[in-house]
PDB file of C-alpha atoms in Angstrom:
ATOM      1  CA  MET A   1       5.995   6.973  19.656  1.00  0.00           C
ATOM      2  CA  LYS A   2       3.795   4.842  17.535  1.00  0.00           C
ATOM      3  CA  ASN A   3       2.487   6.336  13.963  1.00  0.00           C
ATOM      4  CA  ARG A   4      -0.779   5.941  12.451  1.00  0.00           C
ATOM      5  CA  ILE A   5      -0.343   2.639  11.094  1.00  0.00           C
ATOM      6  CA  GLN A   6       0.260   1.493  14.568  1.00  0.00           C
ATOM      7  CA  ASN A   7      -2.051   2.779  16.170  1.00  0.00           C
ATOM      8  CA  LEU A   8      -4.327   1.589  13.211  1.00  0.00           C
ATOM      9  CA  PHE A   9      -3.804  -2.183  14.133  1.00  0.00           C
ATOM     10  CA  GLU A  10      -4.076  -1.434  17.511  1.00  0.00           C
ATOM     11  CA  THR A  11      -7.303  -0.373  17.771  1.00  0.00           C
ATOM     12  CA  LYS A  12      -8.640  -2.283  14.646  1.00  0.00           C
ATOM     13  CA  LYS A  13      -7.893  -6.203  14.285  1.00  0.00           C
ATOM     14  CA  GLU A  14     -10.177  -7.021  11.328  1.00  0.00           C
ATOM     15  CA  ASN A  15     -11.836  -6.004   8.183  1.00  0.00           C
ATOM     16  CA  ILE A  16      -9.017  -3.236   7.578  1.00  0.00           C
ATOM     17  CA  LEU A  17      -9.625  -2.030   4.137  1.00  0.00           C
ATOM     18  CA  SER A  18      -6.572  -0.083   2.329  1.00  0.00           C
ATOM     19  CA  LEU A  19      -7.324   1.709  -0.992  1.00  0.00           C
ATOM     20  CA  TYR A  20      -4.235   2.317  -3.537  1.00  0.00           C
ATOM     21  CA  PHE A  21      -4.071   4.770  -6.150  1.00  0.00           C
ATOM     22  CA  THR A  22      -1.455   6.272  -8.441  1.00  0.00           C
ATOM     23  CA  ALA A  23      -0.645  10.039  -7.979  1.00  0.00           C
ATOM     24  CA  GLY A  24      -1.185  11.959 -10.788  1.00  0.00           C
ATOM     25  CA  PHE A  25      -3.747   9.694 -12.340  1.00  0.00           C
ATOM     26  CA  PRO A  26      -6.103  10.021 -13.989  1.00  0.00           C
ATOM     27  CA  ASN A  27      -5.185  13.675 -13.819  1.00  0.00           C
ATOM     28  CA  LEU A  28      -2.158  15.463 -12.806  1.00  0.00           C
ATOM     29  CA  ASN A  29      -3.928  17.101 -10.094  1.00  0.00           C
ATOM     30  CA  ASP A  30      -6.574  14.698  -8.783  1.00  0.00           C
ATOM     31  CA  THR A  31      -4.433  13.581  -5.849  1.00  0.00           C
ATOM     32  CA  LEU A  32      -5.700  15.525  -3.035  1.00  0.00           C
ATOM     33  CA  THR A  33      -9.305  15.193  -4.854  1.00  0.00           C
ATOM     34  CA  ILE A  34      -9.090  11.333  -4.275  1.00  0.00           C
ATOM     35  CA  LEU A  35      -7.493  11.501  -0.906  1.00  0.00           C
ATOM     36  CA  LYS A  36     -10.112  13.860   0.606  1.00  0.00           C
ATOM     37  CA  HIS A  37     -13.119  11.534  -1.015  1.00  0.00           C
ATOM     38  CA  ILE A  38     -11.413   8.384   0.524  1.00  0.00           C
ATOM     39  CA  ASP A  39     -10.736  10.033   3.916  1.00  0.00           C
ATOM     40  CA  GLU A  40     -15.148  10.870   3.927  1.00  0.00           C
ATOM     41  CA  SER A  41     -15.632   6.910   2.932  1.00  0.00           C
ATOM     42  CA  ASP A  42     -15.286   3.871   5.329  1.00  0.00           C
ATOM     43  CA  VAL A  43     -11.673   3.550   4.398  1.00  0.00           C
ATOM     44  CA  ASP A  44      -9.056   2.944   6.967  1.00  0.00           C
ATOM     45  CA  MET A  45      -5.793   3.348   5.042  1.00  0.00           C
ATOM     46  CA  ILE A  46      -4.709   5.025   2.090  1.00  0.00           C
ATOM     47  CA  GLU A  47      -1.703   4.085  -0.262  1.00  0.00           C
ATOM     48  CA  ILE A  48      -0.353   6.533  -2.648  1.00  0.00           C
ATOM     49  CA  GLY A  49       1.778   5.192  -5.676  1.00  0.00           C
ATOM     50  CA  PHE A  50       4.459   7.201  -6.879  1.00  0.00           C
ATOM     51  CA  PRO A  51       5.123   6.410 -10.764  1.00  0.00           C
ATOM     52  CA  TYR A  52       8.087   4.404 -12.150  1.00  0.00           C
ATOM     53  CA  SER A  53       8.497   3.646 -16.188  1.00  0.00           C
ATOM     54  CA  ASP A  54       9.144   0.169 -15.151  1.00  0.00           C
ATOM     55  CA  PRO A  55       6.869  -1.363 -12.386  1.00  0.00           C
ATOM     56  CA  LEU A  56       7.616  -4.948 -12.380  1.00  0.00           C
ATOM     57  CA  ALA A  57       5.010  -5.997  -9.670  1.00  0.00           C
ATOM     58  CA  ASP A  58       2.110  -4.436 -11.029  1.00  0.00           C
ATOM     59  CA  GLY A  59      -0.188  -5.931 -13.471  1.00  0.00           C
ATOM     60  CA  PRO A  60      -1.326  -3.989 -17.103  1.00  0.00           C
ATOM     61  CA  VAL A  61      -4.108  -1.475 -14.788  1.00  0.00           C
ATOM     62  CA  ILE A  62      -1.658  -0.333 -12.483  1.00  0.00           C
ATOM     63  CA  GLN A  63       1.028  -0.149 -15.046  1.00  0.00           C
ATOM     64  CA  GLU A  64      -1.052   1.904 -17.629  1.00  0.00           C
ATOM     65  CA  SER A  65      -2.158   4.593 -14.658  1.00  0.00           C
ATOM     66  CA  SER A  66       1.573   5.100 -13.931  1.00  0.00           C
ATOM     67  CA  GLY A  67       2.541   5.707 -17.331  1.00  0.00           C
ATOM     68  CA  GLN A  68      -0.501   8.261 -17.890  1.00  0.00           C
ATOM     69  CA  ALA A  69       0.693   9.853 -14.684  1.00  0.00           C
ATOM     70  CA  ILE A  70       4.448  10.248 -15.830  1.00  0.00           C
ATOM     71  CA  GLU A  71       2.808  11.397 -19.099  1.00  0.00           C
ATOM     72  CA  ASN A  72       0.404  13.874 -17.471  1.00  0.00           C
ATOM     73  CA  GLY A  73       3.789  15.508 -15.457  1.00  0.00           C
ATOM     74  CA  MET A  74       3.821  13.486 -11.984  1.00  0.00           C
ATOM     75  CA  THR A  75       7.029  13.160 -10.390  1.00  0.00           C
ATOM     76  CA  LEU A  76       8.448  12.318  -6.898  1.00  0.00           C
ATOM     77  CA  ASN A  77       8.900  16.193  -6.260  1.00  0.00           C
ATOM     78  CA  LEU A  78       5.615  17.111  -7.543  1.00  0.00           C
ATOM     79  CA  LEU A  79       3.655  14.516  -5.398  1.00  0.00           C
ATOM     80  CA  PHE A  80       5.809  15.590  -2.114  1.00  0.00           C
ATOM     81  CA  GLU A  81       4.337  19.363  -3.215  1.00  0.00           C
ATOM     82  CA  GLN A  82       0.692  18.247  -3.623  1.00  0.00           C
ATOM     83  CA  LEU A  83       0.793  16.589  -0.314  1.00  0.00           C
ATOM     84  CA  GLN A  84       2.098  19.357   1.739  1.00  0.00           C
ATOM     85  CA  SER A  85      -1.657  19.966   2.934  1.00  0.00           C
ATOM     86  CA  LEU A  86      -1.933  16.134   3.399  1.00  0.00           C
ATOM     87  CA  ARG A  87      -2.632  16.789   7.119  1.00  0.00           C
ATOM     88  CA  ASN A  88      -5.324  19.255   6.652  1.00  0.00           C
ATOM     89  CA  ILE A  89      -7.219  16.494   4.602  1.00  0.00           C
ATOM     90  CA  THR A  90      -7.075  13.645   6.390  1.00  0.00           C
ATOM     91  CA  GLN A  91      -5.829  11.784   9.687  1.00  0.00           C
ATOM     92  CA  LYS A  92      -5.852   8.389   8.195  1.00  0.00           C
ATOM     93  CA  PRO A  93      -2.622   6.391   8.203  1.00  0.00           C
ATOM     94  CA  ILE A  94      -0.837   7.453   4.552  1.00  0.00           C
ATOM     95  CA  VAL A  95       1.567   4.699   2.913  1.00  0.00           C
ATOM     96  CA  LEU A  96       3.665   5.563  -0.207  1.00  0.00           C
ATOM     97  CA  MET A  97       4.394   3.156  -2.577  1.00  0.00           C
ATOM     98  CA  GLY A  98       6.942   2.612  -5.518  1.00  0.00           C
ATOM     99  CA  TYR A  99      10.236   1.437  -6.546  1.00  0.00           C
ATOM    100  CA  LEU A 100      13.677   1.798  -5.431  1.00  0.00           C
ATOM    101  CA  ASN A 101      15.417   3.557  -8.608  1.00  0.00           C
ATOM    102  CA  VAL A 102      12.723   6.594  -8.079  1.00  0.00           C
ATOM    103  CA  VAL A 103      13.683   6.836  -4.310  1.00  0.00           C
ATOM    104  CA  LEU A 104      17.638   6.849  -4.830  1.00  0.00           C
ATOM    105  CA  GLN A 105      17.436   9.468  -7.606  1.00  0.00           C
ATOM    106  CA  PHE A 106      15.403  11.670  -4.834  1.00  0.00           C
ATOM    107  CA  GLY A 107      18.104  10.630  -2.084  1.00  0.00           C
ATOM    108  CA  GLU A 108      17.295   8.048   0.709  1.00  0.00           C
ATOM    109  CA  ALA A 109      17.330  10.755   3.500  1.00  0.00           C
ATOM    110  CA  ALA A 110      16.064  13.265   1.683  1.00  0.00           C
ATOM    111  CA  PHE A 111      13.114  11.031   0.468  1.00  0.00           C
ATOM    112  CA  LEU A 112      12.241  10.050   4.546  1.00  0.00           C
ATOM    113  CA  GLU A 113      12.838  13.090   5.979  1.00  0.00           C
ATOM    114  CA  LYS A 114      10.072  14.397   3.542  1.00  0.00           C
ATOM    115  CA  CYS A 115       8.006  11.560   4.226  1.00  0.00           C
ATOM    116  CA  ALA A 116       8.132  12.637   7.524  1.00  0.00           C
ATOM    117  CA  GLU A 117       7.482  16.358   6.691  1.00  0.00           C
ATOM    118  CA  VAL A 118       4.083  16.004   4.924  1.00  0.00           C
ATOM    119  CA  GLY A 119       2.989  13.351   7.517  1.00  0.00           C
ATOM    120  CA  VAL A 120       3.314   9.821   5.560  1.00  0.00           C
ATOM    121  CA  ASP A 121       3.372   6.949   7.911  1.00  0.00           C
ATOM    122  CA  GLY A 122       4.785   4.216   5.903  1.00  0.00           C
ATOM    123  CA  ILE A 123       6.363   3.156   2.526  1.00  0.00           C
ATOM    124  CA  ILE A 124       6.328  -0.174   0.325  1.00  0.00           C
ATOM    125  CA  ILE A 125       9.277  -0.441  -2.125  1.00  0.00           C
ATOM    126  CA  PRO A 126       8.953  -3.689  -3.378  1.00  0.00           C
ATOM    127  CA  ASP A 127      12.221  -4.187  -5.330  1.00  0.00           C
ATOM    128  CA  MET A 128      14.134  -2.962  -2.253  1.00  0.00           C
ATOM    129  CA  PRO A 129      16.239  -6.088  -1.137  1.00  0.00           C
ATOM    130  CA  LEU A 130      16.203  -6.889   2.672  1.00  0.00           C
ATOM    131  CA  TYR A 131      19.784  -6.413   3.247  1.00  0.00           C
ATOM    132  CA  TYR A 132      19.763  -2.808   1.475  1.00  0.00           C
ATOM    133  CA  TYR A 133      17.072  -2.100   3.723  1.00  0.00           C
ATOM    134  CA  LEU A 134      19.073  -3.075   7.055  1.00  0.00           C
ATOM    135  CA  SER A 135      21.982  -1.221   5.770  1.00  0.00           C
ATOM    136  CA  ASN A 136      20.600   2.264   4.052  1.00  0.00           C
ATOM    137  CA  PHE A 137      17.113   2.362   5.220  1.00  0.00           C
ATOM    138  CA  LYS A 138      16.497   1.140   8.428  1.00  0.00           C
ATOM    139  CA  ASN A 139      17.906   3.988  10.656  1.00  0.00           C
ATOM    140  CA  LEU A 140      16.504   6.572   8.618  1.00  0.00           C
ATOM    141  CA  CYS A 141      12.985   4.870   8.833  1.00  0.00           C
ATOM    142  CA  GLU A 142      13.580   4.612  12.638  1.00  0.00           C
ATOM    143  CA  VAL A 143      14.858   8.541  12.834  1.00  0.00           C
ATOM    144  CA  ASN A 144      11.984   9.860  10.695  1.00  0.00           C
ATOM    145  CA  GLN A 145       9.138   7.438  12.475  1.00  0.00           C
ATOM    146  CA  VAL A 146       8.314   6.213   9.039  1.00  0.00           C
ATOM    147  CA  SER A 147       7.451   2.047   8.774  1.00  0.00           C
ATOM    148  CA  ASN A 148       8.695   0.231   6.351  1.00  0.00           C
ATOM    149  CA  VAL A 149       6.299  -2.635   4.896  1.00  0.00           C
ATOM    150  CA  LEU A 150       8.062  -5.679   3.749  1.00  0.00           C
ATOM    151  CA  LEU A 151       6.198  -8.431   1.297  1.00  0.00           C
ATOM    152  CA  ILE A 152       5.931 -11.858   1.372  1.00  0.00           C
ATOM    153  CA  THR A 153       4.744 -14.275  -1.204  1.00  0.00           C
ATOM    154  CA  PRO A 154       3.676 -17.772  -1.247  1.00  0.00           C
ATOM    155  CA  GLU A 155       7.499 -18.573  -2.414  1.00  0.00           C
ATOM    156  CA  THR A 156       9.012 -17.132   0.953  1.00  0.00           C
ATOM    157  CA  SER A 157      10.362 -19.512   3.050  1.00  0.00           C
ATOM    158  CA  GLU A 158       9.373 -19.816   6.663  1.00  0.00           C
ATOM    159  CA  GLU A 159      12.415 -19.018   7.977  1.00  0.00           C
ATOM    160  CA  ARG A 160      12.489 -15.686   5.579  1.00  0.00           C
ATOM    161  CA  ILE A 161       9.154 -14.991   6.730  1.00  0.00           C
ATOM    162  CA  LYS A 162      10.050 -15.059  10.455  1.00  0.00           C
ATOM    163  CA  GLN A 163      13.017 -12.706   9.423  1.00  0.00           C
ATOM    164  CA  LEU A 164      10.675 -10.303   7.464  1.00  0.00           C
ATOM    165  CA  ASP A 165       8.463 -10.333  10.529  1.00  0.00           C
ATOM    166  CA  SER A 166      11.141  -9.314  12.942  1.00  0.00           C
ATOM    167  CA  TYR A 167      12.271  -6.069  10.583  1.00  0.00           C
ATOM    168  CA  SER A 168       8.544  -5.225  10.001  1.00  0.00           C
ATOM    169  CA  SER A 169       6.947  -2.067  11.595  1.00  0.00           C
ATOM    170  CA  GLY A 170       3.294  -1.451  11.161  1.00  0.00           C
ATOM    171  CA  PHE A 171       2.107  -4.506   9.175  1.00  0.00           C
ATOM    172  CA  ILE A 172       3.030  -7.102   6.388  1.00  0.00           C
ATOM    173  CA  TYR A 173       2.100  -6.932   3.119  1.00  0.00           C
ATOM    174  CA  LEU A 174       0.832 -10.541   2.047  1.00  0.00           C
ATOM    175  CA  VAL A 175       1.261 -10.745  -1.813  1.00  0.00           C
ATOM    176  CA  SER A 176      -1.750 -13.442  -2.212  1.00  0.00           C
ATOM    177  CA  SER A 177      -0.428 -15.007  -5.204  1.00  0.00           C
ATOM    178  CA  ASN A 178       3.005 -15.094  -7.280  1.00  0.00           C
ATOM    179  CA  SER A 179       1.046 -13.416 -10.189  1.00  0.00           C
ATOM    180  CA  ILE A 180       1.054  -9.569 -10.888  1.00  0.00           C
ATOM    181  CA  THR A 181      -1.418  -7.207  -9.136  1.00  0.00           C
ATOM    182  CA  GLY A 182      -5.042  -7.412 -10.836  1.00  0.00           C
ATOM    183  CA  SER A 183      -4.895 -10.850 -10.858  1.00  0.00           C
ATOM    184  CA  THR A 184      -8.553 -11.748  -9.987  1.00  0.00           C
ATOM    185  CA  ASN A 185      -8.613 -15.647 -10.042  1.00  0.00           C
ATOM    186  CA  ALA A 186      -5.877 -15.815  -7.751  1.00  0.00           C
ATOM    187  CA  ILE A 187      -7.831 -15.643  -4.620  1.00  0.00           C
ATOM    188  CA  THR A 188      -9.731 -18.936  -4.485  1.00  0.00           C
ATOM    189  CA  PHE A 189      -6.185 -21.198  -5.259  1.00  0.00           C
ATOM    190  CA  GLN A 190      -4.386 -19.190  -2.073  1.00  0.00           C
ATOM    191  CA  THR A 191      -6.456 -20.228   1.087  1.00  0.00           C
ATOM    192  CA  ASP A 192      -3.803 -22.753   2.118  1.00  0.00           C
ATOM    193  CA  TYR A 193      -0.955 -20.078   1.773  1.00  0.00           C
ATOM    194  CA  TYR A 194      -3.143 -17.813   3.835  1.00  0.00           C
ATOM    195  CA  GLN A 195      -3.914 -20.252   6.484  1.00  0.00           C
ATOM    196  CA  ARG A 196      -0.450 -21.100   6.493  1.00  0.00           C
ATOM    197  CA  ILE A 197       0.685 -17.570   7.339  1.00  0.00           C
ATOM    198  CA  GLN A 198      -2.144 -17.521  10.031  1.00  0.00           C
ATOM    199  CA  ASN A 199      -1.017 -20.576  11.947  1.00  0.00           C
ATOM    200  CA  MET A 200       2.385 -19.020  12.087  1.00  0.00           C
ATOM    201  CA  LYS A 201       1.178 -16.199  14.533  1.00  0.00           C
ATOM    202  CA  LEU A 202       3.472 -13.572  13.393  1.00  0.00           C
ATOM    203  CA  GLN A 203       4.213 -10.653  15.709  1.00  0.00           C
ATOM    204  CA  ASN A 204       3.125  -8.048  12.984  1.00  0.00           C
ATOM    205  CA  PRO A 205      -0.693  -8.005  11.444  1.00  0.00           C
ATOM    206  CA  HIS A 206      -0.854  -8.797   7.573  1.00  0.00           C
ATOM    207  CA  LEU A 207      -2.947  -7.496   5.183  1.00  0.00           C
ATOM    208  CA  ILE A 208      -3.618  -9.256   1.678  1.00  0.00           C
ATOM    209  CA  GLY A 209      -3.309  -7.957  -1.677  1.00  0.00           C
ATOM    210  CA  PHE A 210      -3.487  -8.746  -5.460  1.00  0.00           C
ATOM    211  CA  GLY A 211      -6.485  -9.845  -6.726  1.00  0.00           C
ATOM    212  CA  VAL A 212      -8.976  -8.141  -4.091  1.00  0.00           C
ATOM    213  CA  HIS A 213     -11.756  -6.449  -6.319  1.00  0.00           C
ATOM    214  CA  ASP A 214     -15.088  -6.718  -4.686  1.00  0.00           C
ATOM    215  CA  LYS A 215     -17.270  -7.745  -1.679  1.00  0.00           C
ATOM    216  CA  LYS A 216     -16.485 -11.153  -1.918  1.00  0.00           C
ATOM    217  CA  THR A 217     -12.983 -11.553  -2.404  1.00  0.00           C
ATOM    218  CA  PHE A 218     -12.574  -8.895   0.551  1.00  0.00           C
ATOM    219  CA  GLU A 219     -14.459 -10.866   3.019  1.00  0.00           C
ATOM    220  CA  THR A 220     -12.700 -14.200   1.738  1.00  0.00           C
ATOM    221  CA  VAL A 221      -9.244 -12.433   2.734  1.00  0.00           C
ATOM    222  CA  CYS A 222     -10.618 -11.168   5.676  1.00  0.00           C
ATOM    223  CA  GLU A 223     -10.751 -14.133   7.260  1.00  0.00           C
ATOM    224  CA  PHE A 224      -7.231 -14.898   7.479  1.00  0.00           C
ATOM    225  CA  GLY A 225      -5.526 -11.605   8.173  1.00  0.00           C
ATOM    226  CA  SER A 226      -6.503  -8.211   9.330  1.00  0.00           C
ATOM    227  CA  GLY A 227      -7.934  -6.938   6.027  1.00  0.00           C
ATOM    228  CA  ALA A 228      -7.082  -6.177   2.207  1.00  0.00           C
ATOM    229  CA  ILE A 229      -5.189  -3.915  -0.171  1.00  0.00           C
ATOM    230  CA  ILE A 230      -7.301  -2.867  -3.008  1.00  0.00           C
ATOM    231  CA  GLY A 231      -5.562  -1.622  -6.166  1.00  0.00           C
ATOM    232  CA  SER A 232      -6.200  -2.440  -9.423  1.00  0.00           C
ATOM    233  CA  ALA A 233     -10.077  -2.883  -8.831  1.00  0.00           C
ATOM    234  CA  PHE A 234     -10.077   0.814  -7.764  1.00  0.00           C
ATOM    235  CA  ILE A 235      -7.447   2.543 -10.231  1.00  0.00           C
ATOM    236  CA  LYS A 236      -9.998   0.553 -12.937  1.00  0.00           C
ATOM    237  CA  HIS A 237     -13.184   2.299 -11.188  1.00  0.00           C
ATOM    238  CA  LEU A 238     -11.587   5.749 -11.032  1.00  0.00           C
ATOM    239  CA  LYS A 239     -10.774   5.485 -14.843  1.00  0.00           C
ATOM    240  CA  GLU A 240     -14.653   4.677 -15.615  1.00  0.00           C
ATOM    241  CA  LYS A 241     -16.501   6.372 -13.068  1.00  0.00           C
ATOM    242  CA  GLY A 242     -14.246   9.012 -12.252  1.00  0.00           C
ATOM    243  CA  THR A 243     -12.737  10.963  -9.149  1.00  0.00           C
ATOM    244  CA  SER A 244     -16.333  12.437  -7.606  1.00  0.00           C
ATOM    245  CA  LYS A 245     -17.334  11.731  -3.986  1.00  0.00           C
ATOM    246  CA  GLU A 246     -20.018   9.815  -5.283  1.00  0.00           C
ATOM    247  CA  SER A 247     -17.738   7.586  -7.179  1.00  0.00           C
ATOM    248  CA  ILE A 248     -15.479   6.885  -4.606  1.00  0.00           C
ATOM    249  CA  GLN A 249     -18.000   6.181  -1.569  1.00  0.00           C
ATOM    250  CA  GLY A 250     -20.073   4.017  -3.952  1.00  0.00           C
ATOM    251  CA  PHE A 251     -16.895   2.042  -4.793  1.00  0.00           C
ATOM    252  CA  VAL A 252     -16.311   1.482  -1.083  1.00  0.00           C
ATOM    253  CA  GLU A 253     -20.186   0.881  -0.294  1.00  0.00           C
ATOM    254  CA  GLY A 254     -19.622  -2.032  -2.639  1.00  0.00           C
ATOM    255  CA  ILE A 255     -17.004  -3.490  -0.867  1.00  0.00           C
ATOM    256  CA  ARG A 256     -18.206  -2.932   2.709  1.00  0.00           C
ATOM    257  CA  LYS A 257     -21.705  -3.380   2.393  1.00  0.00           C
TER     258      LYS A 257
END
């Protein structure tokens, strides 16, 4: 049985847009409001970050949103409570992204059971080593039909990429540079890397993230992958322009039109 992520990539092959936001930011109870407004806009997939005090792979914008969310009182427990009505709001694929430490504190099995219960389709845990996934998470992911999305960077060797591809379910997250998220000048220097991955003809589709922030960068990366993930630029927008339907639809139209 396929989950919503796998169905999305089977029915749509290009220009997939995934938006990332941090749960509990700007305000503690914004999660469902933001979800609802993203659902009503031209977005294919939604990523929700659960905050962590030391988000190493994230740039200052997402780090700051994470810090603010923690200050607001956001926890993984509370997020799952908020997501109880998730599937009354959207039928789009939902991915939870966060760090291993938070998941371990919650409990690995409990975490994946909760994901399945509320209707989360995939997880991205950037600091989880592959060996740890294989020994502790793989079976739990399969039992709960939750895709584990693995990341590759410009430094990942070809052999390693093939290995990650064989263990992925859903899609591969192509980190567009070895810099942190939100670095806007990364895209232009990465086309050789995108091309190299494209030429490998991996069995899983890939989305490109880190540095995609406007129509131009979105269109550039879409030439080399199935689409893009936008995080820092969207968080910045929420902070500056708010979480109204007009604000969120305006952001998406700016990328799409």
